Short mmCIF file of C-alpha atoms and ligand atoms in Angstrom, two decimals:
data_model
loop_
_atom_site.label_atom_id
_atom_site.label_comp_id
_atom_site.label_asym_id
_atom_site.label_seq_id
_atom_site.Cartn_x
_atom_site.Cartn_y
_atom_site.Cartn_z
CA UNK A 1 20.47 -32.21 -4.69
CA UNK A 2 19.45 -29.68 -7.11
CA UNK A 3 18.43 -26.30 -6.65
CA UNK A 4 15.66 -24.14 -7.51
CA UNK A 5 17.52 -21.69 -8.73
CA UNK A 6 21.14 -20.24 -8.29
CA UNK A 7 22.15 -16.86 -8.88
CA UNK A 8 25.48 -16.25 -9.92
CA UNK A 9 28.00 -13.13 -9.43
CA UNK A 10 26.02 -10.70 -7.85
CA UNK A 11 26.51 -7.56 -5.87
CA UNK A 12 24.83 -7.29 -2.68
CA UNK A 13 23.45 -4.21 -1.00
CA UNK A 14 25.95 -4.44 1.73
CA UNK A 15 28.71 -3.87 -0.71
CA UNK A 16 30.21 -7.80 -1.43
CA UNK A 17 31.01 -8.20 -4.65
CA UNK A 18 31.16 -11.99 -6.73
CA UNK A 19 28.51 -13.86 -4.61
CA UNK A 20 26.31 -16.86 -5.53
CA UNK A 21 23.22 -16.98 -4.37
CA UNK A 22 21.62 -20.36 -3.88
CA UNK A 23 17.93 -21.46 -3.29
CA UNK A 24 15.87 -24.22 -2.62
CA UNK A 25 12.44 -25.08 -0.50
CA UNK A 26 11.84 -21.18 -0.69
CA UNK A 27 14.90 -20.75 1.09
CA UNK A 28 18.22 -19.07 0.74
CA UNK A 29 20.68 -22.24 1.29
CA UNK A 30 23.92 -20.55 0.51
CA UNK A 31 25.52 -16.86 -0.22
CA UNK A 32 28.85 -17.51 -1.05
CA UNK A 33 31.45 -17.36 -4.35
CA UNK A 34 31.92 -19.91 -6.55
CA UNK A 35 28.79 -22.12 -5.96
CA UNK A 36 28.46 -25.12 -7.92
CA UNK A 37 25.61 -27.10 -8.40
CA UNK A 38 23.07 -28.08 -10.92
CA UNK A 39 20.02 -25.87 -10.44
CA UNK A 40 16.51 -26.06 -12.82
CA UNK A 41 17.04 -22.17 -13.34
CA UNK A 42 20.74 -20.35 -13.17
CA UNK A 43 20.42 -16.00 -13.69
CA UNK A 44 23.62 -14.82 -14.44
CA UNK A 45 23.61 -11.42 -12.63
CA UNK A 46 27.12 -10.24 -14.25
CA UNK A 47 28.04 -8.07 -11.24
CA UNK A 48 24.72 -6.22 -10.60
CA UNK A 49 22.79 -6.05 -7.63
CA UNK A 50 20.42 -8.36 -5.91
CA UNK A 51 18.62 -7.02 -3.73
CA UNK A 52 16.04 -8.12 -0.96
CA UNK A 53 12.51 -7.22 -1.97
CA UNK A 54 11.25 -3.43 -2.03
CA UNK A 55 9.05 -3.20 1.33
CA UNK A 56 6.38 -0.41 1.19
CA UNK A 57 5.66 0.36 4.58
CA UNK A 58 2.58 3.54 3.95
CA UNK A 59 -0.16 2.70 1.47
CA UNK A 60 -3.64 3.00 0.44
CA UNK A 61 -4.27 0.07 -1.62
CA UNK A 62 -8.35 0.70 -0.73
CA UNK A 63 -8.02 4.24 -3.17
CA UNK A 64 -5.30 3.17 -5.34
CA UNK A 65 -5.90 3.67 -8.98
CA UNK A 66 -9.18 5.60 -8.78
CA UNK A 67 -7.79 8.88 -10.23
CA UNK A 68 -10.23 10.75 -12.11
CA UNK A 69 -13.52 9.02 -9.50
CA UNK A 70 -15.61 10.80 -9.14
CA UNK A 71 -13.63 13.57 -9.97
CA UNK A 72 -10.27 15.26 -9.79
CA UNK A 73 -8.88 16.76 -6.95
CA UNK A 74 -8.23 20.78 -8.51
CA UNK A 75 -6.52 22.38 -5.36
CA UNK A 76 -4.26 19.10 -4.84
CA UNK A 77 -4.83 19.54 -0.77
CA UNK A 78 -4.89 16.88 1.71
CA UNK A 79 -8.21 18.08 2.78
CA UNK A 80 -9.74 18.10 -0.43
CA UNK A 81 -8.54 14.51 -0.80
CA UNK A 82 -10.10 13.93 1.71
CA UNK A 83 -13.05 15.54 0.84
CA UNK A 84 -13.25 14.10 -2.42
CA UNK A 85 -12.49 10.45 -1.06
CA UNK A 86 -15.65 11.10 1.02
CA UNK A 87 -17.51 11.55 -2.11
CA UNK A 88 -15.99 8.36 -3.62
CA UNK A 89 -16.36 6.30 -0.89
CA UNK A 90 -20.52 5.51 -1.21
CA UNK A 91 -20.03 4.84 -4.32
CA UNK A 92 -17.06 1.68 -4.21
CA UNK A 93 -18.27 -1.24 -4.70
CA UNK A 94 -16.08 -4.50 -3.40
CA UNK A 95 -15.61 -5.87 -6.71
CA UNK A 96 -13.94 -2.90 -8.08
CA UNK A 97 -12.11 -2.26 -5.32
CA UNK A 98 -10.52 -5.64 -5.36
CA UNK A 99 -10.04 -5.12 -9.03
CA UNK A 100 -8.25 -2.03 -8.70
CA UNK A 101 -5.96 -3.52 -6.33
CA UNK A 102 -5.15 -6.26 -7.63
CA UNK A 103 -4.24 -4.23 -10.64
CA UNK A 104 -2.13 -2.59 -8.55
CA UNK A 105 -0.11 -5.54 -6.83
CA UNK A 106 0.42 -6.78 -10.73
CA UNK A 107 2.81 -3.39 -11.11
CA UNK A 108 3.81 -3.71 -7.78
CA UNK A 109 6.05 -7.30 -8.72
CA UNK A 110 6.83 -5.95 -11.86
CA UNK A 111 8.53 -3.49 -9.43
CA UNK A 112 10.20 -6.06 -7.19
CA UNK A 113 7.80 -4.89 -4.38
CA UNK A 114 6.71 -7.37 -2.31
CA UNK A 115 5.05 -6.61 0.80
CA UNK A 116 3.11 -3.57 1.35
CA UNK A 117 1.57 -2.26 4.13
CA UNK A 118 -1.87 -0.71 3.41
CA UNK A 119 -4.10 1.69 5.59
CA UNK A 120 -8.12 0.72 4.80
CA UNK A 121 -10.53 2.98 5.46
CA UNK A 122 -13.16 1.81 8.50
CA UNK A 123 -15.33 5.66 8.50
CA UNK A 124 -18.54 3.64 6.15
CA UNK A 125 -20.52 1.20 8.12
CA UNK A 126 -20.34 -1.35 5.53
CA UNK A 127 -16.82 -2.01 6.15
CA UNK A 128 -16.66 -2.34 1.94
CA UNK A 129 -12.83 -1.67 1.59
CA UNK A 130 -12.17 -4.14 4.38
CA UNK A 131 -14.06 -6.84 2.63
CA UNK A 132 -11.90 -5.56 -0.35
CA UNK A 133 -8.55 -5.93 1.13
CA UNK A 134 -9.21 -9.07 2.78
CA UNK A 135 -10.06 -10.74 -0.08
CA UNK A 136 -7.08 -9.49 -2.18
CA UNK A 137 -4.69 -10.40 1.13
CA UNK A 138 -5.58 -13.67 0.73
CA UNK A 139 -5.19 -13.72 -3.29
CA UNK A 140 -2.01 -12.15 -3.30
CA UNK A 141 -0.40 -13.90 -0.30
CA UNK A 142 1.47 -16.25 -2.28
CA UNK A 143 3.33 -13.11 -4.23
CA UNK A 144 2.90 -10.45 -1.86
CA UNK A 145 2.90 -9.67 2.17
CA UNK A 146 -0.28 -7.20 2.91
CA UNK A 147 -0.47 -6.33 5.64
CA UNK A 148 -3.93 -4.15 6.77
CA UNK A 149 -3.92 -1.20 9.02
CA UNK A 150 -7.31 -0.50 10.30
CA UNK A 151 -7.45 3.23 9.43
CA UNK A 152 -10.43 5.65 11.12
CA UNK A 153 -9.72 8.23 8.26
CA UNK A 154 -12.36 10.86 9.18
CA UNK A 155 -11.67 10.19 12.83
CA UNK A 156 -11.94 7.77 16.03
CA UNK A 157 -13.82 10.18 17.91
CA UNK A 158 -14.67 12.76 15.39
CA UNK A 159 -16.83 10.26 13.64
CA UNK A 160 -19.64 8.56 15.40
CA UNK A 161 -19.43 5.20 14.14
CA UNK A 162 -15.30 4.97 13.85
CA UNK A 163 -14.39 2.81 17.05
CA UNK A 164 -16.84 0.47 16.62
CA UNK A 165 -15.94 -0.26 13.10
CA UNK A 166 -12.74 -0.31 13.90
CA UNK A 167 -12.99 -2.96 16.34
CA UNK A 168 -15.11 -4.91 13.73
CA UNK A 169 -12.68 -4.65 11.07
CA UNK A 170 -9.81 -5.81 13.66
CA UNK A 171 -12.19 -9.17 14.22
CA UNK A 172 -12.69 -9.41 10.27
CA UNK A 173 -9.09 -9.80 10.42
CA UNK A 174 -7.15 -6.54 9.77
CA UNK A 175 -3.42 -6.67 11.23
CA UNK A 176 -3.08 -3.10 12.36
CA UNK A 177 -4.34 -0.73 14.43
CA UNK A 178 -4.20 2.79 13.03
CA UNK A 179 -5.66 5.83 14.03
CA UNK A 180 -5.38 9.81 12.97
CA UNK A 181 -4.93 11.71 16.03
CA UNK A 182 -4.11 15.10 14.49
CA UNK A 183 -7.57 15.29 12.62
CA UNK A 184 -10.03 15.01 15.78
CA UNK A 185 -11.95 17.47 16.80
CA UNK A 186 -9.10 19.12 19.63
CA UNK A 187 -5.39 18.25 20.78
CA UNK A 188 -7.18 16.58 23.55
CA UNK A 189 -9.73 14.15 21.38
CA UNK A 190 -6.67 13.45 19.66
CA UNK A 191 -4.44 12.25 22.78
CA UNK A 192 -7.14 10.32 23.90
CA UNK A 193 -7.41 8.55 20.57
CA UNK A 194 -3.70 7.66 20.72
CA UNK A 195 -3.88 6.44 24.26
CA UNK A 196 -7.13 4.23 23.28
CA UNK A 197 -6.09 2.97 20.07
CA UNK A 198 -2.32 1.97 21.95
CA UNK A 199 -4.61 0.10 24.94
CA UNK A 200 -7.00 -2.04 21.95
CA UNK A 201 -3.54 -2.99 20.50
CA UNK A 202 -2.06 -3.93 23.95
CA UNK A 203 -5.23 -6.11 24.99
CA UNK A 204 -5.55 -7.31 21.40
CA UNK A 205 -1.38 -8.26 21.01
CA UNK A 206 -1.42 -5.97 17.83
CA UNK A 207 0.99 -3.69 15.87
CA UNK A 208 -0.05 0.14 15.99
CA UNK A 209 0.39 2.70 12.68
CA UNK A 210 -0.85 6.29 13.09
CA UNK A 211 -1.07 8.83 10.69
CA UNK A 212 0.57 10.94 13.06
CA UNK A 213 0.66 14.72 12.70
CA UNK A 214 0.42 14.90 9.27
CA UNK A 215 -0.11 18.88 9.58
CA UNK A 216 2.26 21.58 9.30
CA UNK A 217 1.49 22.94 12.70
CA UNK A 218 4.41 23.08 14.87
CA UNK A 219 2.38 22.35 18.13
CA UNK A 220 1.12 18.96 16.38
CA UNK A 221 2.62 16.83 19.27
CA UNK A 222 1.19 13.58 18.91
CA UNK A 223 4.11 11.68 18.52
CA UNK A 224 4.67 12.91 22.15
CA UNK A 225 1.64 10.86 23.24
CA UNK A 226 2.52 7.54 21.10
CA UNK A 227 6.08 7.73 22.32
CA UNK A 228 4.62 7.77 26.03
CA UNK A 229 1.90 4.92 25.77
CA UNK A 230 4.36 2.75 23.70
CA UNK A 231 6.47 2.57 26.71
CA UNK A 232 3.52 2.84 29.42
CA UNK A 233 1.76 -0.02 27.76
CA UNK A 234 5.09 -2.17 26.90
CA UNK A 235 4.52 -1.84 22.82
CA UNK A 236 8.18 -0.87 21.84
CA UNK A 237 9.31 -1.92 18.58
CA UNK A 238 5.16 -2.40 17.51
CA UNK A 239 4.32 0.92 17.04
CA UNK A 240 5.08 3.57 14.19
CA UNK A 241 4.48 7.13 13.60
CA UNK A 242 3.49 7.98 9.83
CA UNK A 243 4.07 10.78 8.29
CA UNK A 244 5.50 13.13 10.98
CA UNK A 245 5.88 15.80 9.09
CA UNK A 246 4.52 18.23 11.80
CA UNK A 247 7.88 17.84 13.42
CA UNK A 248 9.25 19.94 9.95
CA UNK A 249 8.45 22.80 12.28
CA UNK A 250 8.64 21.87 15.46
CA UNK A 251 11.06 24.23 18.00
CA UNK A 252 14.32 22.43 17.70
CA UNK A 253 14.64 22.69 21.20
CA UNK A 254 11.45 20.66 21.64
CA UNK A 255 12.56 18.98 19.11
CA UNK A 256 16.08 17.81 21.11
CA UNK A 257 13.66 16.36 23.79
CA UNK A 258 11.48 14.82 21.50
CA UNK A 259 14.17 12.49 19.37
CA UNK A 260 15.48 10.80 22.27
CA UNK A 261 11.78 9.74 23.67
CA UNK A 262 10.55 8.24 20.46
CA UNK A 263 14.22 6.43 20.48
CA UNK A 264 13.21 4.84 23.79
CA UNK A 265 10.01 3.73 22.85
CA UNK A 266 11.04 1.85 19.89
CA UNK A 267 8.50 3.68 17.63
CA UNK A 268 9.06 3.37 13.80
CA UNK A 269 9.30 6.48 11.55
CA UNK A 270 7.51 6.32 8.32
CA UNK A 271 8.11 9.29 6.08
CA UNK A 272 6.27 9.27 2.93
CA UNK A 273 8.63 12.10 0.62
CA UNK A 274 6.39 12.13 -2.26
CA UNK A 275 3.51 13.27 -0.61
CA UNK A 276 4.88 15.10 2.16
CA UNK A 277 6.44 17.03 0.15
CA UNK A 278 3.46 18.00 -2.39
CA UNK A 279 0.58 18.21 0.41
CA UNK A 280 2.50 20.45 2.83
CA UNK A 281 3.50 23.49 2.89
CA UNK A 282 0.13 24.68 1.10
CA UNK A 283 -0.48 27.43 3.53
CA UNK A 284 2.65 28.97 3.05
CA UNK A 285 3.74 31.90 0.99
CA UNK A 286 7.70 31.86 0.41
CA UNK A 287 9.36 30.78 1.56
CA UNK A 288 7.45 27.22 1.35
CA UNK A 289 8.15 24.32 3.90
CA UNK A 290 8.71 21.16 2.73
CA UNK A 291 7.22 19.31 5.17
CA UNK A 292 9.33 15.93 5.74
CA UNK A 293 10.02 14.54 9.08
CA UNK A 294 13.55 14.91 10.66
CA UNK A 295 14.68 11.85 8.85
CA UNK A 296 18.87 12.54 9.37
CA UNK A 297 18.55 13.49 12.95
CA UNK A 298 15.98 10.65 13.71
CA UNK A 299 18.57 8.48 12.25
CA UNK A 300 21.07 9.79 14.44
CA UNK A 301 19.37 8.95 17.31
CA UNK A 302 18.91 5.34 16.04
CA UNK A 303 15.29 5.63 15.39
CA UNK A 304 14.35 3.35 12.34
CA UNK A 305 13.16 5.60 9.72
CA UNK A 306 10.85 3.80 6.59
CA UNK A 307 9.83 5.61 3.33
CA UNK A 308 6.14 5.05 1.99
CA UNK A 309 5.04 5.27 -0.74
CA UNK A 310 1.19 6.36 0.59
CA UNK A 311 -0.43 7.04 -2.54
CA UNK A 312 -0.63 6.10 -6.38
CA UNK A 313 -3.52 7.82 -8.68
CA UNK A 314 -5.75 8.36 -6.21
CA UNK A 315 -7.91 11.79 -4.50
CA UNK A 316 -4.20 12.59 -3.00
CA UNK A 317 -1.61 11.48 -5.72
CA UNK A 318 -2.17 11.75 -9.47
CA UNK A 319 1.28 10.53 -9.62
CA UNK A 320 3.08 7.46 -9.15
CA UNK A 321 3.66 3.56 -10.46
CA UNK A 322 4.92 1.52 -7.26
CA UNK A 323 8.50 2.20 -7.83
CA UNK A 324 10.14 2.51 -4.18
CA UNK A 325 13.29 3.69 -6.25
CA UNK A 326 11.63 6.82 -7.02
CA UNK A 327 10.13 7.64 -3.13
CA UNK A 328 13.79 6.91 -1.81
CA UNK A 329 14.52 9.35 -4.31
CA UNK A 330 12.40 12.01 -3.29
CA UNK A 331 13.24 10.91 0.36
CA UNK A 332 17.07 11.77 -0.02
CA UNK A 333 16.55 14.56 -1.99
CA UNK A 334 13.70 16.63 0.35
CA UNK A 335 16.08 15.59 3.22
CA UNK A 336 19.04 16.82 1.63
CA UNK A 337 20.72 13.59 1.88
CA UNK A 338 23.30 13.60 -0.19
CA UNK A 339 26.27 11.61 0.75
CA UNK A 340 27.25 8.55 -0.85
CA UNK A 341 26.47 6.69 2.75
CA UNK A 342 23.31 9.35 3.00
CA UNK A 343 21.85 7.98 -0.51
CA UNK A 344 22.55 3.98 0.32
CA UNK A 345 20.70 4.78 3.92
CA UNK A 346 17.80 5.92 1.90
CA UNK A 347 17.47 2.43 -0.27
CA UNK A 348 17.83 0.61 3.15
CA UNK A 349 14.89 2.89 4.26
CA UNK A 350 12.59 1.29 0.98
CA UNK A 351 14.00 -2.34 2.08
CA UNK A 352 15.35 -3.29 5.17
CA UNK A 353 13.92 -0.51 7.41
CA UNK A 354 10.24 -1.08 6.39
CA UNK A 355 10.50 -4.58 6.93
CA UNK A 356 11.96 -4.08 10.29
CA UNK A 357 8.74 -1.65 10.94
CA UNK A 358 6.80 -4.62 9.59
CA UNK A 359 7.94 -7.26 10.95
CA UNK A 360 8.70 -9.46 8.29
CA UNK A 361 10.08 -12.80 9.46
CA UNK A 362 12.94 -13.85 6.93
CA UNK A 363 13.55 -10.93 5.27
CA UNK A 364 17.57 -11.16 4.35
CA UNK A 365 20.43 -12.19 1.93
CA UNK A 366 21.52 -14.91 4.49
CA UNK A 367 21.20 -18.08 4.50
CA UNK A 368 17.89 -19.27 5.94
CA UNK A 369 15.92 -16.15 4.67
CA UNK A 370 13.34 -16.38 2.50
CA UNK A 371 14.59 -16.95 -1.15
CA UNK A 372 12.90 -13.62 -1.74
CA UNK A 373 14.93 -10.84 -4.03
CA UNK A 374 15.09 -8.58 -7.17
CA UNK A 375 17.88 -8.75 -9.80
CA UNK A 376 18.26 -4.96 -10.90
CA UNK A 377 20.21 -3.32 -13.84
CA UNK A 378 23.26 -1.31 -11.71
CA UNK A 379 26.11 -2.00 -9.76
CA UNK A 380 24.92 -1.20 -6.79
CA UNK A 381 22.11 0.51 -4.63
CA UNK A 382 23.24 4.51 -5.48
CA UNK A 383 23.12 3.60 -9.16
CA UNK A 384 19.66 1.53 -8.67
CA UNK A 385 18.21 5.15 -6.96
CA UNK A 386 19.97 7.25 -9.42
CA UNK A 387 18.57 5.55 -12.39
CA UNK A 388 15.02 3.96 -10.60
CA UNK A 389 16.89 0.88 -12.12
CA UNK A 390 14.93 -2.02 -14.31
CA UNK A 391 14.04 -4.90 -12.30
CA UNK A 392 15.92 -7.66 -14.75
CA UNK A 393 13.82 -10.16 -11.94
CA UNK A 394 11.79 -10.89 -9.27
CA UNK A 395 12.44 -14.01 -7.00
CA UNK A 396 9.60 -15.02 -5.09
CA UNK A 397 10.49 -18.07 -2.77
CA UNK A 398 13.19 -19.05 -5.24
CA UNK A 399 10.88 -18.97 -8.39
CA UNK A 400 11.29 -16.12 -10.86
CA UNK A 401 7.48 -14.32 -10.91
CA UNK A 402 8.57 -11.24 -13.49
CA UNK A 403 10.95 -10.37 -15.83
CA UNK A 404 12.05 -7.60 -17.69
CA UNK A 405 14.09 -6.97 -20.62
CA UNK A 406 17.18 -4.57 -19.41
CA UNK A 407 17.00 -1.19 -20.47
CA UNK A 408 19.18 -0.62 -23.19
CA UNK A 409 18.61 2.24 -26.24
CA UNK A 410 20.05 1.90 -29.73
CA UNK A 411 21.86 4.75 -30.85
CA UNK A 412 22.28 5.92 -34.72
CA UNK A 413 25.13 8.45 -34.11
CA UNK A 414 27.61 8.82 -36.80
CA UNK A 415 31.26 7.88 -34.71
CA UNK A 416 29.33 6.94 -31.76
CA UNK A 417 28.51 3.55 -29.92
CA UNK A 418 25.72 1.75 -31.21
CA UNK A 419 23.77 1.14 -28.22
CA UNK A 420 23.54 2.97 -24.72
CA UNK A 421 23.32 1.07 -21.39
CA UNK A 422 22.17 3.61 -18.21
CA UNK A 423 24.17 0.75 -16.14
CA UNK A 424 27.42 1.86 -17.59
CA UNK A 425 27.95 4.61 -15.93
CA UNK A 426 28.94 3.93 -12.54
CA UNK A 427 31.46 6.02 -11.32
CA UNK A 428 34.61 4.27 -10.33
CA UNK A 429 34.88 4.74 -6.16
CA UNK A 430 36.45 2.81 -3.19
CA UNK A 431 34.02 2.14 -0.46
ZN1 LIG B 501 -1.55 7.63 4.51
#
């Protein structure tokens, strides 16, 4: 029988070195050496590393790429992000939402990113970003996983209309139930929202994502609450805490207590470094906080820690362009992460991680997985974060969906090489 496609010599993310990847029916059918069979495409890797697909497990695909609408955001805040995202939002129109995202999910495969996880807005009674995002699920779903998160962003309680829309928007379809706890009216309101938003997931057999103390205020303590109805209401492994970054501050002796709780519960971490680490901090003088969650000492307590992306050229981010390279980046780098294991934990946190906190059926380099995977110029996945490597392709149920050229300058250097690849300069290390 002949394959779909067989990818020869690679370098896993694991570490193995000289493997053949084979695929057919969508599926991974073998990982071994020395494969041979006839195949209507054969990608001669040439020792670099194949990856599984980037997983973004923190976006806003319902704001993405409006930079600039209606106007910029001058002070760079969270709040006036928000603000000015509350100016935007009577204004979107479905069509150009959908346009804009779909814009979006073109740079996200030329990325190798394949299954997001996007927050949509439910605070305007006409429910226009959910119409959006439905719409572009479905159009996408043959390249992409998109997953919805039904997000009350000016409130549950704090806005009059929130939980009702929210409930609508979970009938229309949306995956998630999310929620913003830290931005109600009192620590109480905010509680209470965790607890009722944890209880609609329960009845409804849902996952749960909360921006969760996204707020440099020490006594931010959320997390508390969504540890404790994750394991009152039997949701462990379906919930996640985003953001976090609260617990930047937090008493590390409250802190000690803390870790082992949201262990218990099964709650997924989801730090998102390249916002974190420009929105907080902004009341400070110097020295500044930097605002990212615990990530090392979550991960020492075996909590599974994501990085998301959150924003791209939006009221929030003028920055950005879908590379998860680049957040894992900023991720190691804010958390001072800087061993060689350190900087390979932080590309499992932009692949395997999120799509543990997703859960994405398939997701592997085993046989059986979903024939799902980016070819990327570097030897393995330090050099791929060190250089936010070129993705040389993207495999999409064993068909190749984007390509691109490798990287490679042409130098006119009198006794010097004539051309310059990034990928050649992996330093020479056991283990
Ligand atoms: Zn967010």
């Amino acid at each position: 029988m002949s394959l779909d496609l067989l990818i020869k010599n690679a370098t896993l993310p694991d570490g193995r070195t000289g493997v053949d990847i084979a695929c057919s029916g969508g599926l991974i059918t073998a990982v071994e050496p020395a494969i041979t069979a006839d195949a209507a495409r054969t990608i001669d890797a040439d020792g670099q590393l194949v990856s599984t697909p980037f997983v973004d497990s923190h976006f806003h695909m319902d704001a993405t790429l409006s930079l600039g609408l209606p106007r910029m955001n001058v002070s760079g805040t969270l709040l006036e992000g928000i603000a000015l995202w509350g100016e935007l939002k009577p204004i979107l129109t479905v069509d150009a939402v959908v346009e804009r995202a779909l814009k979006y999910c073109d740079l996200a495969v030329s990325q190798g990113l394949l299954a997001i996880r996007s927050h949509v807005d439910v605070c305007d009674d006409n429910l226009t970003g959910v119409e959006a995002l439905l719409e572009v699920k479905e159009k996408v779903k043959p390249y992409i996983d998109l997953q919805l998160v039904a997000f009350p962003q000016d409130g549950l309680y704090r806005s009059e209309t929130a939980e009702k829309n929210l409930l609508k928007a979970l009938d229309m379809g949306v995956d998630v139930v999310g929620g913003i706890p830290h931005f109600e009216r009192t620590m109480d309101d905010g509680a209470r929202s965790v607890k009722r938003l944890c209880e609609i997931a329960a009845d409804r057999g849902l996952m749960v994502d909360l921006h969760c103390d996204e707020s440099d205020d020490p006594l931010s303590r959320h997390i508390e609450t969504l540890a404790y109805e994750t394991q009152r209401l039997g949701l462990q492994g379906r919930t996640a805490g985003s953001h976090l970054t609260s617990m930047h501050s937090m008493d590390n002796y409250y802190v000690s207590k803390l870790l082992p709780l949201i262990a218990e519960a099964d709650v997924q971490a989801i730090a998102n470094p390249l916002i974190n680490i420009t929105l907080q901090g902004r009341h400070d003088s110097y020295p500044k906080r930097r605002g990212q969650t615990r990530v090392p000492e979550m991960r020492d307590y075996g909590i599974n820690v994501s990085f998301g992306h959150d924003c791209v050229m939006d009221p929030w981010y003028s920055q950005g362009s879908g590379d998860m390279l680049e957040v894992a980046s900023m991720g190691f780098h804010v958390a001072q992460m800087t061993s060689r294991a350190d900087i390979r934990y932080a590309f499992d946190c932009a692949t395997k991680h999120p799509a543990k906190a997703l859960g994405l059926q398939g997701y592997g380099l085993e046989k059986g997985c979903k024939a799902d995977m980016v070819l990327l110029q570097a030897a393995d996945t330090i050099e791929a974060i060190r250089m936010k490597a070129t993705r040389l392709a993207v495999v999409k149920a064993g068909k190749v969906i984007c390509e691109t050229p490798p990287r490679i300058a042409t130098l006119s250097l009198a006794g010097r090489p004539e051309t310059v690849n990034p990928a050649a300069y992996a330093p020479n290390e056991a283990g």
